[in-house]
Tab-separated table of N, CA and C in Angstrom:
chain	number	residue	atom	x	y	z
A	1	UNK	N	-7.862	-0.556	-8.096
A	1	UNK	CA	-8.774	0.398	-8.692
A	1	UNK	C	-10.219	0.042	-8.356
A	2	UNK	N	-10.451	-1.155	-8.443
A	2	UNK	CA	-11.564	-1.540	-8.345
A	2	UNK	C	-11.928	-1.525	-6.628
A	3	UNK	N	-11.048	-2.011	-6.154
A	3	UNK	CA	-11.799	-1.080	-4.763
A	3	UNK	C	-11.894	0.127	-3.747
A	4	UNK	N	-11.226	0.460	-5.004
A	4	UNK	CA	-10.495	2.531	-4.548
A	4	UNK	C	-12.070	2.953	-5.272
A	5	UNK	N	-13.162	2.226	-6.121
A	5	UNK	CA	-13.913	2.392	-6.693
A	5	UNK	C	-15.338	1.995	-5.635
A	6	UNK	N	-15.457	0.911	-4.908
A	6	UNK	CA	-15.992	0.294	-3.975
A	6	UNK	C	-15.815	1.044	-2.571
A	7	UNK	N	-15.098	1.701	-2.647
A	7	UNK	CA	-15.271	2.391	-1.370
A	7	UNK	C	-15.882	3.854	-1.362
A	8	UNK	N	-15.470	4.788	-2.856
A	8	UNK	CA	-16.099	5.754	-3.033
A	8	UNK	C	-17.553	5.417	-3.611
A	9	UNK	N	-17.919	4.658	-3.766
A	9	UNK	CA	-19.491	3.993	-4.223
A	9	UNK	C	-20.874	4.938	-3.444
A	10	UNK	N	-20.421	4.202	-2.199
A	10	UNK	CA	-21.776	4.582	-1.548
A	10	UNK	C	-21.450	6.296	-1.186
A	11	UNK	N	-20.471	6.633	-1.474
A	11	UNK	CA	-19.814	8.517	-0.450
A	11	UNK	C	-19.666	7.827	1.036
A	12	UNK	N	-19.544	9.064	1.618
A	12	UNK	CA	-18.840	9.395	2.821
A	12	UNK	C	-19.764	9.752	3.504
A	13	UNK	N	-19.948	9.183	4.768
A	13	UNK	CA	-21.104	9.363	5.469
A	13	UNK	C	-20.928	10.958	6.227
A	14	UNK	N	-22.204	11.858	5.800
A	14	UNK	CA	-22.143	13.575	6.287
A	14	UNK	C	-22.253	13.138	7.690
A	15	UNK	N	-21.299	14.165	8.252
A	15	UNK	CA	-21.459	14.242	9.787
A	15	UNK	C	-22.367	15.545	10.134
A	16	UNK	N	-22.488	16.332	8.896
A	16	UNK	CA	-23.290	16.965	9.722
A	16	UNK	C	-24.924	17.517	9.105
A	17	UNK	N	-25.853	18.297	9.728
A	17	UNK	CA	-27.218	18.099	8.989
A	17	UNK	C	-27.026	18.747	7.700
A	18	UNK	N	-28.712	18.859	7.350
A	18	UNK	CA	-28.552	19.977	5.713
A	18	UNK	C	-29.189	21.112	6.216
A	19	UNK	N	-28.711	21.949	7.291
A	19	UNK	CA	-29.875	22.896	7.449
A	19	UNK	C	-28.386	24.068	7.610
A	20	UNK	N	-29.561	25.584	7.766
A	20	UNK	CA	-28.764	26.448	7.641
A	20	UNK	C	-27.086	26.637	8.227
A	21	UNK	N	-27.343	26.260	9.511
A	21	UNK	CA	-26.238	25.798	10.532
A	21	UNK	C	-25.056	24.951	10.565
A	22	UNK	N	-25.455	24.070	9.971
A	22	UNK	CA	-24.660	23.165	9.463
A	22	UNK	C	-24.084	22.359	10.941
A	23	UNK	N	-25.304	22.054	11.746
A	23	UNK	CA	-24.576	21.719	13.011
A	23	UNK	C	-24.531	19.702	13.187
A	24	UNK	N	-23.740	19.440	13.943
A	24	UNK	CA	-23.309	17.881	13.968
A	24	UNK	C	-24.539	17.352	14.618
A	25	UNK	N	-24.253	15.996	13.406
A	25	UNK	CA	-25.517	14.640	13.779
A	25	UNK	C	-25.145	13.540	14.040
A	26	UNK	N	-25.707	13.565	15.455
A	26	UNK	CA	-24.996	12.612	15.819
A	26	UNK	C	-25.523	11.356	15.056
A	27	UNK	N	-26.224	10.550	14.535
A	27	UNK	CA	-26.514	9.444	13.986
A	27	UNK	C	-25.737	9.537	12.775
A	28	UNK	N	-25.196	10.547	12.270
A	28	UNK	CA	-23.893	11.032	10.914
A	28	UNK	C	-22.857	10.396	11.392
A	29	UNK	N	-22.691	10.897	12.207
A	29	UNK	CA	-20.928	10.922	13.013
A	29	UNK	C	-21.009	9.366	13.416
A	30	UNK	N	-21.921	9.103	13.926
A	30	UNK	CA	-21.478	7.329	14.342
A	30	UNK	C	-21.742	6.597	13.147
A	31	UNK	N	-21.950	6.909	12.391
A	31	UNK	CA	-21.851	5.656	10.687
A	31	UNK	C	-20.854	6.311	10.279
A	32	UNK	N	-20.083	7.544	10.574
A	32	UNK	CA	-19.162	8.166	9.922
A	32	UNK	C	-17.799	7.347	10.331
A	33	UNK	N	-18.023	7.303	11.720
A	33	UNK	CA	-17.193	6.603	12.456
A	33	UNK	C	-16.587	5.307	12.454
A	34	UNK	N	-17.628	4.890	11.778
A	34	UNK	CA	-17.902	3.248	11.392
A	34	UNK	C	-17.227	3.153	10.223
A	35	UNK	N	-17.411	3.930	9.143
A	35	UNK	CA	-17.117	3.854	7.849
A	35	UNK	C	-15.926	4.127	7.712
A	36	UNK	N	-14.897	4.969	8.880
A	36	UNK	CA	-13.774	4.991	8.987
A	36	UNK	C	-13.440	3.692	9.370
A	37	UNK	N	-13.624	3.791	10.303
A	37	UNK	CA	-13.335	2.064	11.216
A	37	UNK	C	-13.386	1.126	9.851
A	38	UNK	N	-14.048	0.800	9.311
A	38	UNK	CA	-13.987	-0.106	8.728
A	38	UNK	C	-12.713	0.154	7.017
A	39	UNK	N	-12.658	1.090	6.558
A	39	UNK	CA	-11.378	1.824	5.711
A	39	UNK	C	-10.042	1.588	6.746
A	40	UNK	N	-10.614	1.706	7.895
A	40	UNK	CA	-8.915	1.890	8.654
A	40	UNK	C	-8.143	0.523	8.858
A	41	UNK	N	-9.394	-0.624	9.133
A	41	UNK	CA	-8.999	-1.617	9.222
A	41	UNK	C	-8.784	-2.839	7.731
A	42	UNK	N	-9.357	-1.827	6.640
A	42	UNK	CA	-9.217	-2.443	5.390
A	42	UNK	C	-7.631	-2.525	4.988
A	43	UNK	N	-7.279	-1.213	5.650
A	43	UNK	CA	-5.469	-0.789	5.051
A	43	UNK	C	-5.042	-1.913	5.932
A	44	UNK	N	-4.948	-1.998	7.507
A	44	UNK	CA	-3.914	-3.208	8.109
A	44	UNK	C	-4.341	-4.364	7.907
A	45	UNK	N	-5.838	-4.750	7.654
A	45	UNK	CA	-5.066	-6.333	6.807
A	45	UNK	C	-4.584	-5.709	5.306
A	46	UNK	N	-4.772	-5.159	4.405
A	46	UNK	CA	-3.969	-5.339	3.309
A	46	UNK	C	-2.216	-4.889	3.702
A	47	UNK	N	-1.893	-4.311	4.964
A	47	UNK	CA	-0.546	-4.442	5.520
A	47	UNK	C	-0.065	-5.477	5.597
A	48	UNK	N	-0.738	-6.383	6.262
A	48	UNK	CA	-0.441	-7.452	6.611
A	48	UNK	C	-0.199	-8.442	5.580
A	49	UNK	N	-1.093	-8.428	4.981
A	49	UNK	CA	-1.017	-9.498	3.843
A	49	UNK	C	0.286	-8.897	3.115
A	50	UNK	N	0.596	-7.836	2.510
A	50	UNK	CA	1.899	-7.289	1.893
A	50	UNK	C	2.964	-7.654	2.825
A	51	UNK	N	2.698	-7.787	4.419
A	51	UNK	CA	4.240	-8.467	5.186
A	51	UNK	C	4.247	-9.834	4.636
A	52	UNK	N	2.873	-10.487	5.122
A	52	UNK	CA	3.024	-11.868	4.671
A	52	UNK	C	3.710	-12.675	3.254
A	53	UNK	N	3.652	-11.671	1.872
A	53	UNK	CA	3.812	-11.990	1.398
A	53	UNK	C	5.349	-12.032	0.717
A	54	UNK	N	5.801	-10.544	1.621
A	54	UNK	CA	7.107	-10.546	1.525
A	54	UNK	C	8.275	-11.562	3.003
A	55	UNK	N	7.023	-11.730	3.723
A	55	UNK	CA	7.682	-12.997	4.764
A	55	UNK	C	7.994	-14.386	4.335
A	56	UNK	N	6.768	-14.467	3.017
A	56	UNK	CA	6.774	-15.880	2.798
A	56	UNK	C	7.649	-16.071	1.741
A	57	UNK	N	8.542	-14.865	1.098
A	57	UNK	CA	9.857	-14.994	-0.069
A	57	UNK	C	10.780	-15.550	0.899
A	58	UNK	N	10.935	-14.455	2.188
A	58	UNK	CA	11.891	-14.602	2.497
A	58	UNK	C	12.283	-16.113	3.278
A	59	UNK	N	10.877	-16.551	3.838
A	59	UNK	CA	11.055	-17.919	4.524
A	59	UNK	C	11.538	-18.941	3.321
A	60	UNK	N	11.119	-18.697	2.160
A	60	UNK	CA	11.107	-19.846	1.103
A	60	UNK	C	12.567	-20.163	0.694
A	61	UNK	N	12.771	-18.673	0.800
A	61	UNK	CA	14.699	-18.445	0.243
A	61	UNK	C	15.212	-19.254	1.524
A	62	UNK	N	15.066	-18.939	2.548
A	62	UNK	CA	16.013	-19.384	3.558
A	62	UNK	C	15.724	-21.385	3.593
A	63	UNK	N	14.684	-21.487	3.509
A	63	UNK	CA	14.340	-23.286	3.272
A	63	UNK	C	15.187	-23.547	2.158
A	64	UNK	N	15.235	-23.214	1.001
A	64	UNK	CA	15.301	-23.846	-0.113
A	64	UNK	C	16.738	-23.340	-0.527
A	65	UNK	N	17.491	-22.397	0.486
A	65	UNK	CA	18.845	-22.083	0.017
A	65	UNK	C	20.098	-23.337	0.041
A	66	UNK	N	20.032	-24.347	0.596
A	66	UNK	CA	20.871	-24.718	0.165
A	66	UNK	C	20.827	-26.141	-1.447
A	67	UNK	N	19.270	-26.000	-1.933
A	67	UNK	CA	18.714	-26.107	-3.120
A	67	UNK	C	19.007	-25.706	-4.184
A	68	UNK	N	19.725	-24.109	-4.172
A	68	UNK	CA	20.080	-22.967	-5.169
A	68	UNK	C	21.411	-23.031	-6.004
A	69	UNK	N	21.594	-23.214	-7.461
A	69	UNK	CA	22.883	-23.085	-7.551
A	69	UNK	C	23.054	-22.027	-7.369
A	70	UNK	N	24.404	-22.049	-6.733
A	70	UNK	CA	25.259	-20.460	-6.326
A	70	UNK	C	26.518	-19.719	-8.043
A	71	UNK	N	26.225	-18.580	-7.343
A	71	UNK	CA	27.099	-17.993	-8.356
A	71	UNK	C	28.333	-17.316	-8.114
A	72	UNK	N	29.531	-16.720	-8.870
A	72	UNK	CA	30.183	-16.915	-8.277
A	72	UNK	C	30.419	-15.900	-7.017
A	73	UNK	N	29.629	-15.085	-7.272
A	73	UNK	CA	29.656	-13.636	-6.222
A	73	UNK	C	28.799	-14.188	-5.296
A	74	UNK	N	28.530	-15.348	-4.434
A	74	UNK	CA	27.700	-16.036	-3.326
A	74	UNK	C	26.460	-15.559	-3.399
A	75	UNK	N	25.754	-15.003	-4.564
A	75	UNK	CA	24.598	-15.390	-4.671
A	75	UNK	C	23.923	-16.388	-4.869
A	76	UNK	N	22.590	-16.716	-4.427
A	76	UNK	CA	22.230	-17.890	-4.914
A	76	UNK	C	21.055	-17.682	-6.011
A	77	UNK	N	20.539	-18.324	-6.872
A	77	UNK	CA	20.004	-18.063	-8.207
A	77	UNK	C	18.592	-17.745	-7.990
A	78	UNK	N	17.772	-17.856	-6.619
A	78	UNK	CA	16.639	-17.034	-6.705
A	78	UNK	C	16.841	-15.925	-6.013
A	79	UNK	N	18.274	-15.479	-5.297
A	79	UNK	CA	18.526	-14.243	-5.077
A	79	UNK	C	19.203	-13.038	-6.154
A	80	UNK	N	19.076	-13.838	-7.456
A	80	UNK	CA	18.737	-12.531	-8.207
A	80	UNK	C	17.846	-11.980	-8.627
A	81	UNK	N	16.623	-12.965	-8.488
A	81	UNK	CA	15.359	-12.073	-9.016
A	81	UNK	C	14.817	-11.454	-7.755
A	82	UNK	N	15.459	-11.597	-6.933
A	82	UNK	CA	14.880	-10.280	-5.751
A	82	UNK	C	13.769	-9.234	-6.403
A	83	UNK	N	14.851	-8.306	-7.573
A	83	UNK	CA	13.918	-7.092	-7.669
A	83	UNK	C	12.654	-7.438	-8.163
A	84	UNK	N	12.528	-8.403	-8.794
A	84	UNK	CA	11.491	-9.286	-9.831
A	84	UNK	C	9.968	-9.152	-8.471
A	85	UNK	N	10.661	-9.256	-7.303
A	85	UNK	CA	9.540	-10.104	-6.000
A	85	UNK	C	9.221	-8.866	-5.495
A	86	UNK	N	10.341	-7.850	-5.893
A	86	UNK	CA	9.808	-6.328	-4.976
A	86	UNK	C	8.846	-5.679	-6.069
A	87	UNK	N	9.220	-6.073	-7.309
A	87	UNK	CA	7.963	-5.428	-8.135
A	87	UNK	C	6.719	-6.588	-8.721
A	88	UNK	N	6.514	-7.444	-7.953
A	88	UNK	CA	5.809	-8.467	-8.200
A	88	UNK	C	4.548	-7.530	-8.100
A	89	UNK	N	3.248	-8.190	-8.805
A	89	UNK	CA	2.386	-7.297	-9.136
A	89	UNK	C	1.249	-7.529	-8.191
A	90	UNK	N	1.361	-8.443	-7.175
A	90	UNK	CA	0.223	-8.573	-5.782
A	90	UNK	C	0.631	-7.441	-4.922
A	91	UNK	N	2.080	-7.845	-5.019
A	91	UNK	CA	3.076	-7.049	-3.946
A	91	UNK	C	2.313	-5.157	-4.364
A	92	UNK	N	2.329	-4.788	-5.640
A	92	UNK	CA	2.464	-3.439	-5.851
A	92	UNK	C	1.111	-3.552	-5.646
A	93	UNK	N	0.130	-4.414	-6.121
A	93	UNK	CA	-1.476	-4.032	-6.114
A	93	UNK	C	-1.970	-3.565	-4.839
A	94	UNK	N	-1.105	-4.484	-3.578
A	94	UNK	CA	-1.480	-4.613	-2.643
A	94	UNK	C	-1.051	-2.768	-1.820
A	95	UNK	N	0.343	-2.123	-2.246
A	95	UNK	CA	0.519	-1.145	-2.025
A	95	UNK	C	-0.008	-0.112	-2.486
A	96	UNK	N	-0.382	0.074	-3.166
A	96	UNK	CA	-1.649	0.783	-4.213
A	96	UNK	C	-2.889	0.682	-3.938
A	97	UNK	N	-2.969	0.002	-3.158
A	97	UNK	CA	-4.490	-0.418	-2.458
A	97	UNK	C	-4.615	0.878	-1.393
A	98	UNK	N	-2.910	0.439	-0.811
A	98	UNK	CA	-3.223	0.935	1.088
A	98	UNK	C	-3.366	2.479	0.108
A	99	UNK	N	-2.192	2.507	-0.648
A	99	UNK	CA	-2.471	4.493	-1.305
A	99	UNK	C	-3.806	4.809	-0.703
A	100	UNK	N	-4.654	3.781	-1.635
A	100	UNK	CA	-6.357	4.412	-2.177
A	100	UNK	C	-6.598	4.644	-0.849
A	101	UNK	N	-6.893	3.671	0.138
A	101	UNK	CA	-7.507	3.326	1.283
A	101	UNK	C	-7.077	5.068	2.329
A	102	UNK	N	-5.699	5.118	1.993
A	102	UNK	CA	-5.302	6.264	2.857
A	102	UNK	C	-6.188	7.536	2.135
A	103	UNK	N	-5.922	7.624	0.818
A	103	UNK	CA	-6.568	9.003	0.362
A	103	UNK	C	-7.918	8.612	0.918
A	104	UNK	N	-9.011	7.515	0.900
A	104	UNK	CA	-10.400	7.709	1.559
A	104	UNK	C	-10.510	8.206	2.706
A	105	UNK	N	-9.570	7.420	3.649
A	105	UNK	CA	-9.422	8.444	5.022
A	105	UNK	C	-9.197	9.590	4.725
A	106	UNK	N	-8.756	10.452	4.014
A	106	UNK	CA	-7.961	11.999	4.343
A	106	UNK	C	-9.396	12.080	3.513
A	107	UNK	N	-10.033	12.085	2.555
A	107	UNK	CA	-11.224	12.775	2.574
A	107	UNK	C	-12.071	12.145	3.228
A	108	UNK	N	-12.662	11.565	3.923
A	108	UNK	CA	-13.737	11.532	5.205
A	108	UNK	C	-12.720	12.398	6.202
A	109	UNK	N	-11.889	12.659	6.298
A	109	UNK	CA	-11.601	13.489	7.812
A	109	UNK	C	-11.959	15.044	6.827
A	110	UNK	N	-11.842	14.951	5.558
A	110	UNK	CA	-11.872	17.021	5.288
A	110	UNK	C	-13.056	16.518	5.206
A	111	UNK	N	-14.098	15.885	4.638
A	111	UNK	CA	-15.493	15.721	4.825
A	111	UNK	C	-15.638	16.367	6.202
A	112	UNK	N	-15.548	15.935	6.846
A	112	UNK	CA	-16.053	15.822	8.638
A	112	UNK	C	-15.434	16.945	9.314
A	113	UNK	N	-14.928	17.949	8.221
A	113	UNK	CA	-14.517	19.244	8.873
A	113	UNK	C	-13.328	19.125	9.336
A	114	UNK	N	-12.505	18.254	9.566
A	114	UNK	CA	-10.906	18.692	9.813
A	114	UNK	C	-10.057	19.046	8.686
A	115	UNK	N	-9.609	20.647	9.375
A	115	UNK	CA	-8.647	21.366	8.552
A	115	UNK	C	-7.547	20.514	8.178
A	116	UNK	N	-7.623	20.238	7.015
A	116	UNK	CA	-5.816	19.632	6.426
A	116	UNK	C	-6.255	19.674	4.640
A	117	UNK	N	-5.383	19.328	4.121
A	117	UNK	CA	-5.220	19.184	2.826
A	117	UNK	C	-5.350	18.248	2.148
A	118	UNK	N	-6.082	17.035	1.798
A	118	UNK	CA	-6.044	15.979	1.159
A	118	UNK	C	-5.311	15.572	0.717
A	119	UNK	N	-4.586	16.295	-0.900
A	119	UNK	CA	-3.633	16.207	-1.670
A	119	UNK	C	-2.341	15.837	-0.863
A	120	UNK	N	-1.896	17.555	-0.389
A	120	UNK	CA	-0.374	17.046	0.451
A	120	UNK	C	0.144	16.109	1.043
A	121	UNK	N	-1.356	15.682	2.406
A	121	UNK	CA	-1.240	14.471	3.143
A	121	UNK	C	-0.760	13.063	2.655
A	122	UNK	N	-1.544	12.892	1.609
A	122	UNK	CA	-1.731	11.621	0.369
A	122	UNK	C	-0.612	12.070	-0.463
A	123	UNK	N	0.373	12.990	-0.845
A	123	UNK	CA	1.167	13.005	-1.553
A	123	UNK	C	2.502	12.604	-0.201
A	124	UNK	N	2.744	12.850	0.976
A	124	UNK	CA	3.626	13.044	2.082
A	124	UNK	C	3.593	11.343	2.418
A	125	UNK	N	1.864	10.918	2.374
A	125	UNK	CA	2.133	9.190	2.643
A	125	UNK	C	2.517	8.286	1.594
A	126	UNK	N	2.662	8.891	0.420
A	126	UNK	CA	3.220	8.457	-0.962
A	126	UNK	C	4.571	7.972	-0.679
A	127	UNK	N	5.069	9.500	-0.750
A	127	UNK	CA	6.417	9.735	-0.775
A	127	UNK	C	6.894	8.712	0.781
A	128	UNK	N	6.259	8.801	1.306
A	128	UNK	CA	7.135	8.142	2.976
A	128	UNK	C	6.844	6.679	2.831
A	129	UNK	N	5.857	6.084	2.007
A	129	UNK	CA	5.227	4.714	1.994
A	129	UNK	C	6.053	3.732	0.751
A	130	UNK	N	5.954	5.037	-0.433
A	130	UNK	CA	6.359	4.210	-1.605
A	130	UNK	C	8.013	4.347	-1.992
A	131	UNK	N	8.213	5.899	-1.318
A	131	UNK	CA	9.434	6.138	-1.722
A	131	UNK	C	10.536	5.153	-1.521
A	132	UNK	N	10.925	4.867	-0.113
A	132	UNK	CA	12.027	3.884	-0.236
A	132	UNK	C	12.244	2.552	-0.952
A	133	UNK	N	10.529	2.172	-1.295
A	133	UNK	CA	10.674	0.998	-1.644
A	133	UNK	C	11.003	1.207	-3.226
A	134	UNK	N	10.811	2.161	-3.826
A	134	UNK	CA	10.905	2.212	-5.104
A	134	UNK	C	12.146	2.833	-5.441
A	135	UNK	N	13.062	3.121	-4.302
A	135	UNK	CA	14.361	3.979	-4.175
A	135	UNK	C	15.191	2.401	-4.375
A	136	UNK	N	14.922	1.421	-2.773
A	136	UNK	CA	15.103	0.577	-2.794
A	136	UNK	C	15.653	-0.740	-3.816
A	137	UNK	N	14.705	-0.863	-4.724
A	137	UNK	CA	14.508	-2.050	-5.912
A	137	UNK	C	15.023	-1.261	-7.173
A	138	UNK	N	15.198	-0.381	-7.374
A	138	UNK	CA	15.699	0.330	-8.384
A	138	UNK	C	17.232	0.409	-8.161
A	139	UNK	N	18.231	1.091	-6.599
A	139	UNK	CA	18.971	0.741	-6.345
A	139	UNK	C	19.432	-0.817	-6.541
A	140	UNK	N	18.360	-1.861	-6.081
A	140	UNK	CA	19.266	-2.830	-6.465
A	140	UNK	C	19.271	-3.439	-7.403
A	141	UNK	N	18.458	-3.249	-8.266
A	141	UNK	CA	18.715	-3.356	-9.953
A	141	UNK	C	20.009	-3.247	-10.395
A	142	UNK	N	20.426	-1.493	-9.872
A	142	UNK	CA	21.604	-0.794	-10.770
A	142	UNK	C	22.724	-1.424	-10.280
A	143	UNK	N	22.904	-1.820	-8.847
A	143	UNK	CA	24.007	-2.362	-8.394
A	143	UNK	C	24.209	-3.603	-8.445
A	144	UNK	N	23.182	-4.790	-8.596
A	144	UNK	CA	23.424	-5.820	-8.824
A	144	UNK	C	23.577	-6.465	-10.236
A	145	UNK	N	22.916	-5.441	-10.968
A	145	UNK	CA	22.480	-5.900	-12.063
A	145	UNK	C	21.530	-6.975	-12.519
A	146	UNK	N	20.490	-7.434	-11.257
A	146	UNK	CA	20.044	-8.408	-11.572
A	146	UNK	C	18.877	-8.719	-12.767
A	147	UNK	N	18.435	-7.471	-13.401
A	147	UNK	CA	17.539	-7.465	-14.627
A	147	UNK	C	18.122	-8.471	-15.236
A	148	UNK	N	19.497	-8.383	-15.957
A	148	UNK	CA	20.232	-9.246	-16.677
A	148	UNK	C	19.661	-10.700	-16.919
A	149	UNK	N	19.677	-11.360	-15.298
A	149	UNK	CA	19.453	-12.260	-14.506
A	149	UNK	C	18.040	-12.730	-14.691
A	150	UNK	N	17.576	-12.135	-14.661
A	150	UNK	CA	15.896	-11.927	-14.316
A	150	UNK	C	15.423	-12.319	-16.205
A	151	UNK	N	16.263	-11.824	-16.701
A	151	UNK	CA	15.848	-11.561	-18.400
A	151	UNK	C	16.694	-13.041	-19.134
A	152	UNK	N	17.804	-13.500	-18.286
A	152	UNK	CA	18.359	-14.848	-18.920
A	152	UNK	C	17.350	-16.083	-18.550
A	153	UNK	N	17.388	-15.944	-17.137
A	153	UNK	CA	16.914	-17.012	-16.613
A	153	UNK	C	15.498	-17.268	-16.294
């Protein structure tokens, strides 16, 4: 929130003048450009860091698996809090971030005059970004049951 707040701060740099015409400036368009550039590259490191952090479960599990007591269905005991790590709250902050970051792009591009829809776009990268993962961890809640797990241990 707080930097879905930091980025709408300063606005969106106008690409174009204030006069009747409404015709393009260029000294607009290249800070406009910039200000994308720099939103665009805010989302892939916070990508990155969300791989990293789901790289560094998975490296930890694989080191420390034969550490784990097992159960009797060959799980091992930090592979039930799986869902616990998919809804870990860096993990979601960090996806909730890229959300914001994407809706700033889709309004600097309708800022800057390209026809599209804000809403839809940002509702279409929702659904394609968040959906599986929240399809995902919910599925394996119900089938593993690991809340149970998560709530004993």
């Amino acid at each position: 929130l707080v930097n879905f707040m930091v980025v709408q701060q300063g606005g969106i740099p106008s690409t174009t003048k204030d006069d009747e015409k409404k015709s393009r400036w260029c000294l607009g368009s290249f800070i406009w450009s910039l200000w994308v550039s720099c939103v665009s590259f805010q989302w892939v490191t916070t990508l990155s860091s969300a791989a990293s952090l789901t790289f560094g479960y998975i490296s930890m599990e694989a080191k420390f698996r034969p550490c784990m007591v097992e159960l009797e269905s060959g799980d091992a005991l930090l592979n039930t809090t799986l869902p616990v790590m998919l809804f870990h709250p860096v993990l979601l902050s960090l996806l909730i971030n890229m959300l914001s970051l994407v809706h700033a792009i889709l309004t600097a591009l309708f800022v800057a005059g390209v026809k599209l829809d804000p809403r839809a776009w940002l509702l279409r990268y929702a659904v394609a970004a968040l959906g599986p993962y929240f399809t995902f961890g919910m599925g394996y809640f119900l089938v593993t049951l690991s809340f149970v797990f998560g709530y004993v241990f």
